[in-house]
Amino acid sequence: MSEAEKKPPTTAARLRFVLGALSGLLAGFAALTVAELVAAGVRPQAGPVVAVGGAVIDRTPAAVKDWAIRTFGTDDKLVLQTGILAVLVVCALAVGALSLRHRLLGAAGVLLFGAVGSAAAVGRPDSEGAVDALPSLVGAVAAAGLLHLLTGRLRTSGPSPGGADGHPDPSPGEGWDRRGFVVAATAAAAASAGAGVLGRSLNGSGDKGAVASRAGLVLPAAGSPASPTPRGARVRVAGISPFVTPTEDFYRVDTALVVPKVDARAWRLRIHGTGVRRPLTLSLDDVLARELIERHITLTCVSNEVGGPYVGNARWIGVRLADLLAECGVVPPSKGGRADQLVARSVDGMTIGSPVEDVMDGRDAMLALGMNGAPLPFEHGFPVRMLVPGLYGYVSACKWIEDIELTTFDAYDAYWVRRDWAREAPVKTQSRIDTPKPFARPKAGTVMVAGVAWAQSRGVDRVELRVDDGPWQEATLAAEDTRDTWRQWSFPWRATRGAHTLTVRATDRTGQVQTAERTRTVPDGASGRHSVVVTVE
Ligand SMILES: Nc1nc2c(c(=O)[nH]1)N[C@H]1C(S)=C(S)[C@@H](COP(=O)(O)O)O[C@H]1N2
Ligand SMILES: [Mo]
């Protein structure tokens, strides 16, 4: 029995408890850094934080994922990783304190975490099998060993082993090896930090080939260039979204905790499946040797709320997907083809299913290599991604694509479809007020109200603005580039003093007026009208 158990806790006993918890924290730190170092040798995606994070994302219900995207935006992944680390810190402190009393239980606790990390890594869709268990396993074994060693220094039973210099330990009544603990803990922290730094730099150098292949990619001129954007397509109003979204401002939505860095020289795309009479495997050179098309296409996320930011317009360069499919012998369902679903698969295991009919109906569905005149950024799918104008990204815009399988909707549900989202999801006709901003305080007089409206593959024919409960008034529509791009609009508003609500609605070329009926983003995209409240001074 230790002194601490006979009497009320002494300062020394409390210190010992704190150091036990600290040992847990150090062991946890060692587990992560060692695991990430091993992962750098195996696969960065097999590291515990990424693997567990990915597993959490995969198991998150649609509504929660949607809430996360809405609340945290592109920071959703940072928030998730911070959350995982916070949980780990708490558990590490607890395991450390526990192992003061029960060293075996402590070790078992550490190994349990290792097992969770290993299982998550092996269970990932892009896992390469049992090797992916290694990082978490090695990390956990290292951590268990370290915890054993550190808590050994804190043991109070038996005579004081004395300090490293042979003098008796000076702490009265507590026979633990204070100096030994400090030395071991410091060494462990330093070694872990070293492992962390080394793992980082190895991970970075593992991407060198991919980075070089992107730097070396020169996009040829498109044989079929984008139709010149009419001059009137750009409206000059301060605060309106630019007609072409700069690449660095283009929204990003995906499940990738680590952006896949694909070496374009090793990249291949396989096209196969039902009704594919001549399966094909393409390299990047094969793609570059084909006629390239360049098109402005507006891309929208199904998680975009009414008035939200997840929409952007870019100039994409690539090859026509319908031509490739036709070469492979694929026939659309309307012409008797058996496959009605095209499933695109990415290097990180994402699956995205699009209707074959839409891909082959004459619209500019493409495999894109470039965005706004440059190779795709890694975040946006380098080296090749898919785009189908008129469909939300989750059913059309597979990034880091490596496989296209022709199948049926009956036979296969893609990633998001298994998570409550609709099988088919054409973009809903939408409009947004970019300026004035909500709760702005413009001066009375003429106030420019302006924004964008989109109905890809149908085209926008009309935008109207309503002030409070007044009549709908025709806004000035900028010239249309193509029916696959958004259109800017503006309205010179004679603003009078007081609070006012501005509401916008668009009408697409099928005559469909944007509905006032509000729906949530799940399962097939938000509907409703965007309103902004301002106070005119
Ligand atoms: N591999 C992969 N491709 C993906 C996704 C993904 O999570 N993984 N997300 C899709 C979704 S939901 C959208 S809206 C678009 C977004 O493309 P962007 O990030 O280039 O804007 O990519 C699509 N392609
Ligand atoms: Mo999306």
Coordinates of C-alpha atoms and ligand atoms in Angstrom, one line a residue:
M1 CA 0.0 0.0 0.0
S2 CA 1.3 3.4 -0.8
E3 CA 1.2 6.3 1.6
A4 CA -1.4 8.0 -0.6
E5 CA -3.9 5.3 0.1
K6 CA -3.6 5.5 3.9
K7 CA -3.8 9.2 4.3
P8 CA -5.7 12.0 2.5
P9 CA -3.8 12.7 -0.8
T10 CA -0.6 14.5 -0.1
T11 CA 0.9 17.0 -2.5
A12 CA 3.3 14.3 -3.6
A13 CA 0.5 11.9 -4.3
R14 CA -1.3 14.5 -6.3
L15 CA 1.9 15.2 -8.2
R16 CA 2.3 11.5 -8.9
F17 CA -1.3 11.3 -10.2
V18 CA -0.7 14.3 -12.5
L19 CA 2.6 12.7 -13.8
G20 CA 0.7 9.5 -14.4
A21 CA -1.8 11.3 -16.6
L22 CA 1.1 13.1 -18.3
S23 CA 2.7 9.7 -19.0
G24 CA -0.5 8.8 -20.8
L25 CA -0.4 12.0 -22.8
L26 CA 3.3 11.3 -23.7
A27 CA 2.4 7.8 -24.7
G28 CA -0.4 9.1 -26.9
F29 CA 1.9 11.6 -28.5
A30 CA 4.4 8.8 -29.2
A31 CA 1.7 6.6 -30.6
L32 CA 0.6 9.2 -33.1
T33 CA 4.0 10.3 -34.2
V34 CA 5.4 6.8 -34.5
A35 CA 2.3 5.7 -36.4
E36 CA 2.5 8.7 -38.8
L37 CA 6.2 7.9 -39.3
V38 CA 5.4 4.3 -40.2
A39 CA 2.5 5.5 -42.4
A40 CA 4.9 7.7 -44.3
G41 CA 6.6 4.4 -45.3
V42 CA 3.4 2.5 -45.9
R43 CA 0.8 5.0 -47.2
P44 CA 0.0 8.4 -45.6
Q45 CA -3.7 7.5 -45.7
A46 CA -3.1 4.6 -43.4
G47 CA -2.1 6.9 -40.5
P48 CA -4.5 6.7 -37.6
V49 CA -5.9 10.3 -37.7
V50 CA -6.7 10.1 -41.4
A51 CA -8.0 6.6 -41.2
V52 CA -10.2 7.2 -38.2
G53 CA -11.4 10.5 -39.6
G54 CA -12.3 8.9 -42.9
A55 CA -14.2 6.2 -41.1
V56 CA -16.1 8.8 -39.1
I57 CA -16.9 10.7 -42.3
D58 CA -18.2 7.5 -43.9
R59 CA -20.4 6.7 -41.0
T60 CA -21.8 10.3 -40.6
P61 CA -25.5 10.5 -41.5
A62 CA -26.3 12.8 -44.4
A63 CA -28.0 15.4 -42.1
V64 CA -25.0 15.7 -39.8
K65 CA -22.5 15.9 -42.7
D66 CA -24.6 18.5 -44.3
W67 CA -24.7 20.4 -41.0
A68 CA -20.9 20.2 -40.7
I69 CA -20.5 21.6 -44.2
R70 CA -22.9 24.4 -43.6
T71 CA -21.5 25.3 -40.2
F72 CA -17.8 24.8 -40.8
G73 CA -17.6 25.1 -44.6
T74 CA -14.3 24.1 -46.0
D75 CA -12.9 23.9 -42.4
D76 CA -15.1 20.9 -41.7
K77 CA -12.2 18.5 -42.0
L78 CA -10.0 20.6 -39.6
V79 CA -12.8 20.6 -37.1
L80 CA -13.2 16.9 -37.4
Q81 CA -9.5 16.2 -36.9
T82 CA -9.3 18.6 -34.0
G83 CA -12.2 16.8 -32.4
I84 CA -10.5 13.4 -32.8
L85 CA -7.3 14.8 -31.3
A86 CA -9.3 16.2 -28.3
V87 CA -11.0 12.8 -27.7
L88 CA -7.5 11.2 -27.9
V89 CA -6.0 13.7 -25.4
V90 CA -8.8 13.0 -22.8
C91 CA -8.5 9.2 -23.3
A92 CA -4.7 9.4 -23.1
L93 CA -4.8 11.3 -19.8
A94 CA -7.3 8.7 -18.4
V95 CA -5.3 5.7 -19.6
G96 CA -2.2 7.3 -18.0
A97 CA -3.9 7.7 -14.6
L98 CA -5.3 4.2 -14.8
S99 CA -2.0 2.6 -15.5
L100 CA -0.6 4.0 -12.3
R101 CA -2.7 1.5 -10.5
H102 CA -3.1 -1.2 -13.1
R103 CA -0.2 -1.2 -15.5
L104 CA -1.6 -4.1 -17.5
L105 CA -5.0 -2.4 -17.9
G106 CA -3.2 0.7 -19.1
A107 CA -1.3 -1.2 -21.7
A108 CA -4.5 -2.9 -22.8
G109 CA -6.1 0.5 -23.1
V110 CA -3.3 1.7 -25.4
L111 CA -3.5 -1.4 -27.5
L112 CA -7.3 -1.1 -27.8
F113 CA -6.8 2.3 -29.4
G114 CA -4.2 0.8 -31.7
A115 CA -6.7 -1.8 -32.7
V116 CA -9.3 0.8 -33.5
G117 CA -6.8 2.7 -35.7
S118 CA -5.7 -0.4 -37.5
A119 CA -9.3 -1.5 -38.1
A120 CA -10.2 1.9 -39.5
A121 CA -7.2 1.9 -41.8
V122 CA -7.8 -1.6 -43.2
G123 CA -11.5 -0.9 -43.6
R124 CA -11.0 2.2 -45.8
P125 CA -12.3 1.8 -49.3
D126 CA -8.8 2.6 -50.7
S127 CA -7.0 0.3 -48.3
E128 CA -4.3 -1.9 -49.6
G129 CA -4.9 -4.6 -47.1
A130 CA -3.2 -5.8 -43.9
V131 CA -0.2 -3.6 -44.3
D132 CA -2.4 -0.6 -43.6
A133 CA -2.8 -1.9 -40.0
L134 CA 0.9 -1.5 -39.4
P135 CA 1.1 2.3 -38.5
S136 CA -1.5 2.1 -35.7
L137 CA -0.1 -1.2 -34.5
V138 CA 3.5 -0.1 -34.3
G139 CA 2.4 3.2 -32.7
A140 CA 0.4 1.4 -30.1
V141 CA 3.1 -1.0 -29.2
A142 CA 5.6 1.8 -28.9
A143 CA 3.1 3.7 -26.7
A144 CA 2.4 0.7 -24.5
G145 CA 6.1 0.2 -23.9
L146 CA 6.7 3.8 -23.1
L147 CA 3.7 3.9 -20.7
H148 CA 5.1 0.9 -19.0
L149 CA 8.5 2.5 -18.6
L150 CA 7.2 5.8 -17.4
T151 CA 4.7 4.5 -14.9
G152 CA 7.5 2.1 -13.7
R153 CA 9.4 5.2 -12.7
L154 CA 6.4 6.4 -10.7
R155 CA 5.9 3.2 -8.7
T156 CA 6.0 3.8 -5.0
S157 CA 6.4 0.3 -3.7
G158 CA 9.8 -0.9 -2.6
P159 CA 12.8 1.1 -1.6
S160 CA 13.7 4.2 -3.4
P161 CA 15.9 3.3 -6.4
G162 CA 17.5 6.7 -5.9
G163 CA 18.5 9.3 -8.5
A164 CA 20.6 8.6 -11.5
D165 CA 23.7 9.8 -9.6
G166 CA 23.2 7.2 -6.9
H167 CA 21.9 9.6 -4.2
P168 CA 18.7 8.7 -2.5
D169 CA 15.6 10.2 -4.0
P170 CA 14.9 13.4 -2.1
S171 CA 11.1 13.3 -2.2
P172 CA 10.1 12.2 1.3
G173 CA 7.7 9.4 1.8
E174 CA 7.4 8.7 -1.9
G175 CA 9.9 6.2 -3.1
W176 CA 9.5 6.9 -6.8
D177 CA 12.3 7.6 -9.2
R178 CA 11.7 11.3 -9.9
R179 CA 14.9 11.9 -11.8
G180 CA 14.5 8.7 -13.8
F181 CA 11.0 9.8 -14.7
V182 CA 12.1 13.3 -15.8
V183 CA 14.9 11.8 -17.9
A184 CA 12.7 9.2 -19.5
A185 CA 9.8 11.6 -20.2
T186 CA 12.0 14.2 -21.7
A187 CA 13.7 11.7 -23.9
A188 CA 10.4 10.2 -25.0
A189 CA 9.0 13.6 -25.8
A190 CA 12.0 14.5 -27.8
A191 CA 12.1 11.2 -29.7
S192 CA 8.3 11.6 -30.5
A193 CA 8.8 15.1 -31.8
G194 CA 11.7 13.8 -33.9
A195 CA 9.5 11.0 -35.3
G196 CA 6.8 13.5 -36.0
V197 CA 9.1 15.9 -37.9
L198 CA 10.7 13.0 -39.8
G199 CA 7.2 11.6 -40.7
R200 CA 6.1 15.0 -42.0
S201 CA 9.1 15.5 -44.2
L202 CA 8.9 11.9 -45.6
N203 CA 5.2 12.4 -46.4
G204 CA 6.1 15.6 -48.2
S205 CA 8.9 14.0 -50.3
G206 CA 6.5 11.1 -51.2
D207 CA 4.5 13.7 -53.1
K208 CA 7.4 14.9 -55.1
G209 CA 6.6 12.8 -58.2
A210 CA 3.0 14.0 -58.3
V211 CA 4.1 17.6 -57.8
A212 CA 6.7 17.3 -60.6
S213 CA 4.2 15.7 -62.9
R214 CA 1.8 18.6 -62.4
A215 CA 4.6 21.1 -62.9
G216 CA 5.6 19.4 -66.1
L217 CA 2.1 19.2 -67.6
V218 CA 1.6 21.6 -70.5
L219 CA -2.0 21.9 -71.6
P220 CA -2.2 22.0 -75.4
A221 CA -4.6 24.5 -77.0
A222 CA -8.2 23.1 -77.2
G223 CA -9.2 22.0 -80.7
S224 CA -12.7 23.1 -79.7
P225 CA -12.2 26.3 -77.7
A226 CA -14.8 27.8 -75.5
S227 CA -17.2 30.1 -77.4
P228 CA -16.0 33.6 -76.7
T229 CA -17.8 35.0 -73.7
P230 CA -20.1 37.8 -74.9
R231 CA -19.0 41.1 -73.7
G232 CA -22.3 41.7 -72.1
A233 CA -21.9 38.6 -69.9
R234 CA -20.0 40.5 -67.3
V235 CA -21.8 43.0 -65.2
R236 CA -19.8 45.8 -63.5
V237 CA -21.3 46.1 -60.0
A238 CA -19.2 46.1 -56.9
G239 CA -19.7 43.0 -54.8
I240 CA -21.1 40.7 -57.6
S241 CA -19.5 37.3 -58.0
P242 CA -17.1 37.5 -61.0
F243 CA -18.3 35.6 -64.1
V244 CA -15.4 33.3 -63.9
T245 CA -14.6 32.2 -60.3
P246 CA -10.8 32.5 -59.7
T247 CA -9.4 29.0 -59.1
E248 CA -8.2 30.0 -55.6
D249 CA -11.7 31.1 -54.6
F250 CA -13.5 28.1 -56.1
Y251 CA -15.3 26.1 -53.4
R252 CA -14.0 22.7 -52.4
V253 CA -16.2 19.9 -51.1
D254 CA -15.0 16.3 -50.7
T255 CA -14.4 13.6 -48.1
A256 CA -10.6 13.5 -48.5
L257 CA -8.7 14.3 -45.3
V258 CA -5.5 14.1 -47.2
V259 CA -5.7 15.6 -50.7
P260 CA -4.7 12.7 -53.0
K261 CA -1.5 13.6 -54.9
V262 CA -1.5 11.5 -58.0
D263 CA 1.6 11.2 -60.2
A264 CA 0.2 11.9 -63.6
R265 CA 2.8 9.8 -65.3
A266 CA 1.6 6.7 -63.5
W267 CA -2.1 7.6 -63.8
R268 CA -4.5 5.3 -65.7
L269 CA -8.2 5.5 -66.3
R270 CA -10.0 2.2 -67.0
I271 CA -13.4 2.2 -68.8
H272 CA -15.3 -1.1 -68.5
G273 CA -18.6 -2.8 -67.5
T274 CA -22.0 -3.6 -68.9
G275 CA -22.3 -2.9 -72.6
V276 CA -18.7 -1.9 -73.0
R277 CA -17.7 -3.8 -76.1
R278 CA -14.1 -2.5 -76.2
P279 CA -12.8 -1.8 -72.7
L280 CA -10.2 0.9 -72.6
T281 CA -7.3 1.9 -70.4
L282 CA -6.1 5.5 -70.9
S283 CA -2.9 7.2 -69.8
L284 CA -2.6 10.9 -69.6
D285 CA -0.8 11.0 -72.9
D286 CA -3.7 9.1 -74.5
V287 CA -6.0 11.8 -73.1
L288 CA -3.8 14.6 -74.3
A289 CA -3.6 13.1 -77.8
R290 CA -7.3 13.4 -78.3
E291 CA -9.2 16.5 -79.4
L292 CA -9.6 18.8 -76.3
I293 CA -12.6 20.9 -75.7
E294 CA -12.7 24.0 -73.5
R295 CA -16.0 25.0 -71.9
H296 CA -17.3 27.3 -69.2
I297 CA -19.3 25.2 -66.8
T298 CA -20.9 26.2 -63.5
L299 CA -20.6 23.6 -60.8
T300 CA -22.9 23.4 -57.8
C301 CA -22.9 21.3 -54.6
V302 CA -26.1 19.6 -53.5
S303 CA -25.2 20.8 -50.0
N304 CA -25.4 24.4 -51.1
E305 CA -28.2 26.1 -49.1
V306 CA -30.4 28.8 -50.8
G307 CA -28.0 31.8 -51.0
G308 CA -25.0 29.6 -50.1
P309 CA -21.4 29.7 -51.4
Y310 CA -20.9 26.2 -52.9
V311 CA -21.3 27.2 -56.6
G312 CA -18.6 28.4 -59.0
N313 CA -18.0 28.9 -62.7
A314 CA -14.7 27.9 -64.3
R315 CA -13.2 27.4 -67.7
W316 CA -12.5 23.7 -68.0
I317 CA -10.4 21.9 -70.6
G318 CA -10.7 18.2 -71.3
V319 CA -12.1 15.5 -73.6
R320 CA -15.7 14.8 -74.4
L321 CA -16.8 11.8 -72.3
A322 CA -19.6 10.8 -74.7
D323 CA -17.1 10.4 -77.6
L324 CA -14.9 8.1 -75.4
L325 CA -17.9 6.0 -74.4
A326 CA -19.1 5.7 -78.0
E327 CA -15.6 4.5 -78.9
C328 CA -15.9 1.8 -76.3
G329 CA -19.2 0.7 -77.8
V330 CA -21.5 2.2 -75.1
V331 CA -25.0 2.9 -76.3
P332 CA -27.3 5.2 -74.2
P333 CA -30.5 3.5 -72.7
S334 CA -32.7 5.5 -75.1
K335 CA -31.0 3.7 -78.0
G336 CA -31.2 0.3 -76.4
G337 CA -28.1 0.3 -74.2
R338 CA -28.2 -1.9 -71.1
A339 CA -26.3 0.3 -68.7
D340 CA -28.2 3.3 -67.3
Q341 CA -25.6 4.3 -64.7
L342 CA -22.0 5.4 -65.1
V343 CA -20.0 4.9 -61.9
A344 CA -16.9 6.9 -61.6
R345 CA -14.4 5.8 -58.9
S346 CA -11.5 7.9 -57.5
V347 CA -8.1 6.9 -56.2
D348 CA -9.5 7.5 -52.7
G349 CA -12.4 5.2 -53.1
M350 CA -15.2 7.7 -53.7
T351 CA -17.9 6.5 -56.1
I352 CA -20.1 8.8 -58.0
G353 CA -23.0 7.6 -60.2
S354 CA -24.4 9.6 -63.2
P355 CA -27.1 8.7 -65.6
V356 CA -25.6 7.4 -68.9
E357 CA -28.4 9.1 -70.7
D358 CA -27.4 12.6 -69.4
V359 CA -23.7 11.9 -70.2
M360 CA -24.5 11.0 -73.8
D361 CA -27.4 13.4 -74.6
G362 CA -25.2 15.9 -76.4
R363 CA -24.2 18.1 -73.4
D364 CA -20.6 18.8 -72.8
A365 CA -19.9 16.1 -70.2
M366 CA -16.1 15.9 -70.0
L367 CA -13.1 14.4 -68.4
A368 CA -11.3 17.7 -67.4
L369 CA -7.5 18.1 -67.0
G370 CA -7.5 21.9 -66.7
M371 CA -9.2 24.7 -64.9
N372 CA -9.0 28.3 -65.9
G373 CA -6.0 27.7 -68.2
A374 CA -3.9 25.6 -65.8
P375 CA -3.7 21.9 -64.9
L376 CA -6.3 21.0 -62.2
P377 CA -5.1 21.9 -58.7
F378 CA -4.6 18.8 -56.5
E379 CA -7.7 19.9 -54.5
H380 CA -9.8 20.0 -57.5
G381 CA -8.9 16.5 -58.8
F382 CA -5.5 16.5 -60.5
P383 CA -4.8 14.9 -63.0
V384 CA -8.3 14.3 -64.2
R385 CA -11.9 14.8 -63.0
M386 CA -15.3 14.3 -64.5
L387 CA -17.9 17.0 -65.1
V388 CA -21.5 16.7 -66.3
P389 CA -23.2 20.1 -66.8
G390 CA -26.6 20.2 -65.1
L391 CA -25.9 17.6 -62.3
Y392 CA -24.9 18.3 -58.8
G393 CA -21.2 17.5 -58.0
Y394 CA -22.0 14.4 -56.0
V395 CA -23.6 12.7 -59.0
S396 CA -21.2 13.9 -61.7
A397 CA -17.9 15.6 -60.8
C398 CA -15.6 12.8 -59.6
K399 CA -12.2 14.1 -58.7
W400 CA -9.0 12.1 -58.9
I401 CA -10.9 9.7 -61.2
E402 CA -9.3 6.3 -62.1
D403 CA -12.1 4.0 -63.1
I404 CA -15.4 4.3 -65.0
E405 CA -17.8 1.3 -64.8
L406 CA -21.0 1.1 -66.8
T407 CA -23.7 -0.6 -64.8
T408 CA -27.3 0.0 -63.8
F409 CA -29.0 2.0 -61.0
D410 CA -30.6 -1.3 -59.9
A411 CA -27.3 -3.1 -59.5
Y412 CA -25.3 -0.4 -57.7
D413 CA -25.6 2.5 -55.2
A414 CA -22.8 5.0 -55.1
Y415 CA -21.3 6.4 -52.0
W416 CA -23.8 9.3 -51.2
V417 CA -26.8 7.2 -52.4
R418 CA -25.9 4.8 -49.6
R419 CA -26.1 7.8 -47.3
D420 CA -29.6 9.0 -47.9
W421 CA -29.0 11.2 -50.9
A422 CA -31.0 10.9 -54.2
R423 CA -29.8 8.5 -57.0
E424 CA -30.4 11.2 -59.6
A425 CA -30.0 14.9 -58.9
P426 CA -30.3 17.5 -61.6
V427 CA -29.3 21.0 -60.5
K428 CA -32.3 23.1 -59.3
T429 CA -33.0 26.5 -60.8
Q430 CA -31.5 29.0 -58.3
S431 CA -30.6 32.6 -57.9
R432 CA -28.6 34.5 -55.3
I433 CA -28.3 38.1 -54.2
D434 CA -24.5 38.9 -53.9
T435 CA -25.0 42.6 -53.0
P436 CA -26.1 44.2 -50.8
K437 CA -25.1 41.8 -48.1
P438 CA -27.5 40.8 -45.4
F439 CA -28.0 43.6 -42.8
A440 CA -26.1 46.1 -44.9
R441 CA -27.0 49.8 -44.3
P442 CA -27.0 51.4 -47.7
K443 CA -27.8 55.1 -48.2
A444 CA -31.2 56.1 -49.6
G445 CA -31.2 56.6 -53.4
T446 CA -30.2 54.2 -56.1
V447 CA -28.8 51.0 -54.7
M448 CA -27.4 48.4 -57.1
V449 CA -28.8 44.9 -56.3
A450 CA -26.9 42.2 -58.1
G451 CA -26.1 38.5 -58.1
V452 CA -26.0 35.3 -60.1
A453 CA -28.6 32.8 -61.3
W454 CA -28.1 29.3 -62.6
A455 CA -30.0 26.4 -64.2
Q456 CA -27.2 24.5 -65.9
S457 CA -28.1 22.5 -69.1
R458 CA -31.4 24.4 -69.2
G459 CA -30.3 28.0 -69.1
V460 CA -31.7 31.0 -67.2
D461 CA -34.2 33.2 -69.1
R462 CA -35.3 35.6 -66.5
V463 CA -34.5 37.0 -63.1
E464 CA -36.9 39.1 -61.0
L465 CA -36.6 41.0 -57.8
R466 CA -39.2 41.8 -55.2
V467 CA -38.9 44.5 -52.6
D468 CA -40.9 43.6 -49.4
D469 CA -44.3 42.5 -50.6
G470 CA -44.3 44.5 -53.8
P471 CA -44.6 43.3 -57.4
W472 CA -41.9 41.2 -59.0
Q473 CA -39.8 43.5 -61.1
E474 CA -37.6 42.4 -64.1
A475 CA -33.9 42.5 -63.3
T476 CA -31.3 43.2 -66.1
L477 CA -29.8 39.9 -67.1
A478 CA -26.3 39.8 -68.4
A479 CA -25.8 38.1 -71.8
E480 CA -25.7 34.4 -71.6
D481 CA -22.4 32.6 -72.2
T482 CA -23.9 29.1 -72.5
R483 CA -26.8 27.4 -70.9
D484 CA -24.3 25.6 -68.7
T485 CA -23.0 28.8 -67.1
W486 CA -24.6 31.0 -64.5
R487 CA -25.8 34.5 -65.5
Q488 CA -25.1 37.7 -63.6
W489 CA -28.0 40.0 -63.1
S490 CA -28.5 43.5 -61.6
F491 CA -31.3 45.8 -60.6
P492 CA -31.1 49.5 -59.8
W493 CA -33.3 49.8 -56.8
R494 CA -34.8 53.2 -55.7
A495 CA -34.2 52.5 -52.0
T496 CA -36.2 54.4 -49.5
R497 CA -35.4 54.7 -45.8
G498 CA -36.2 51.9 -43.4
A499 CA -35.9 48.1 -43.3
H500 CA -36.6 46.2 -46.5
T501 CA -36.5 42.6 -47.6
L502 CA -35.2 41.9 -51.1
T503 CA -36.1 38.6 -52.7
V504 CA -34.9 37.1 -56.0
R505 CA -36.3 34.4 -58.3
A506 CA -35.1 33.0 -61.6
T507 CA -37.0 31.4 -64.5
D508 CA -35.3 28.7 -66.5
R509 CA -35.7 28.0 -70.3
T510 CA -38.2 25.3 -69.7
G511 CA -40.4 28.1 -68.2
Q512 CA -40.0 26.7 -64.7
V513 CA -40.1 29.6 -62.1
Q514 CA -37.9 29.1 -59.1
T515 CA -40.1 27.8 -56.4
A516 CA -40.8 29.5 -53.1
E517 CA -41.2 26.2 -51.4
R518 CA -38.3 25.7 -49.0
T519 CA -36.7 22.3 -48.8
R520 CA -33.6 21.1 -47.1
T521 CA -30.5 20.1 -49.0
V522 CA -31.0 16.4 -48.3
P523 CA -31.9 14.4 -50.4
D524 CA -31.6 16.2 -53.8
G525 CA -30.7 19.9 -53.2
A526 CA -32.3 22.9 -51.5
S527 CA -35.1 24.8 -53.1
G528 CA -36.6 28.1 -52.1
R529 CA -35.8 31.8 -52.8
H530 CA -32.9 33.9 -51.5
S531 CA -33.9 36.9 -49.4
V532 CA -31.7 39.7 -47.9
V533 CA -32.8 42.1 -45.3
V534 CA -31.2 45.6 -45.4
T535 CA -31.7 48.9 -43.6
V536 CA -31.6 51.9 -45.8
E537 CA -30.4 55.0 -44.0
Ligands
LIG1 N1 -13.1 11.9 -55.3 C1 -14.1 12.7 -54.9 N2 -14.7 13.5 -55.9 C2 -15.7 14.3 -55.6 C3 -16.1 14.5 -54.2 C4 -15.4 13.7 -53.2 O1 -15.7 13.7 -52.0 N3 -14.4 12.8 -53.6 N4 -17.1 15.4 -53.9 C5 -18.0 15.7 -55.0 C6 -18.8 16.9 -54.6 S1 -20.0 16.6 -53.4 C7 -18.7 18.1 -55.2 S2 -19.9 19.3 -55.0 C8 -17.6 18.3 -56.2 C9 -16.9 19.6 -55.7 O2 -15.8 19.8 -56.6 P1 -14.8 20.9 -56.2 O3 -14.2 20.6 -54.8 O4 -13.7 20.9 -57.2 O5 -15.5 22.2 -56.1 O6 -16.7 17.3 -56.3 C10 -17.3 16.0 -56.3 N5 -16.3 15.1 -56.5
MO2 MO -21.4 18.3 -53.4

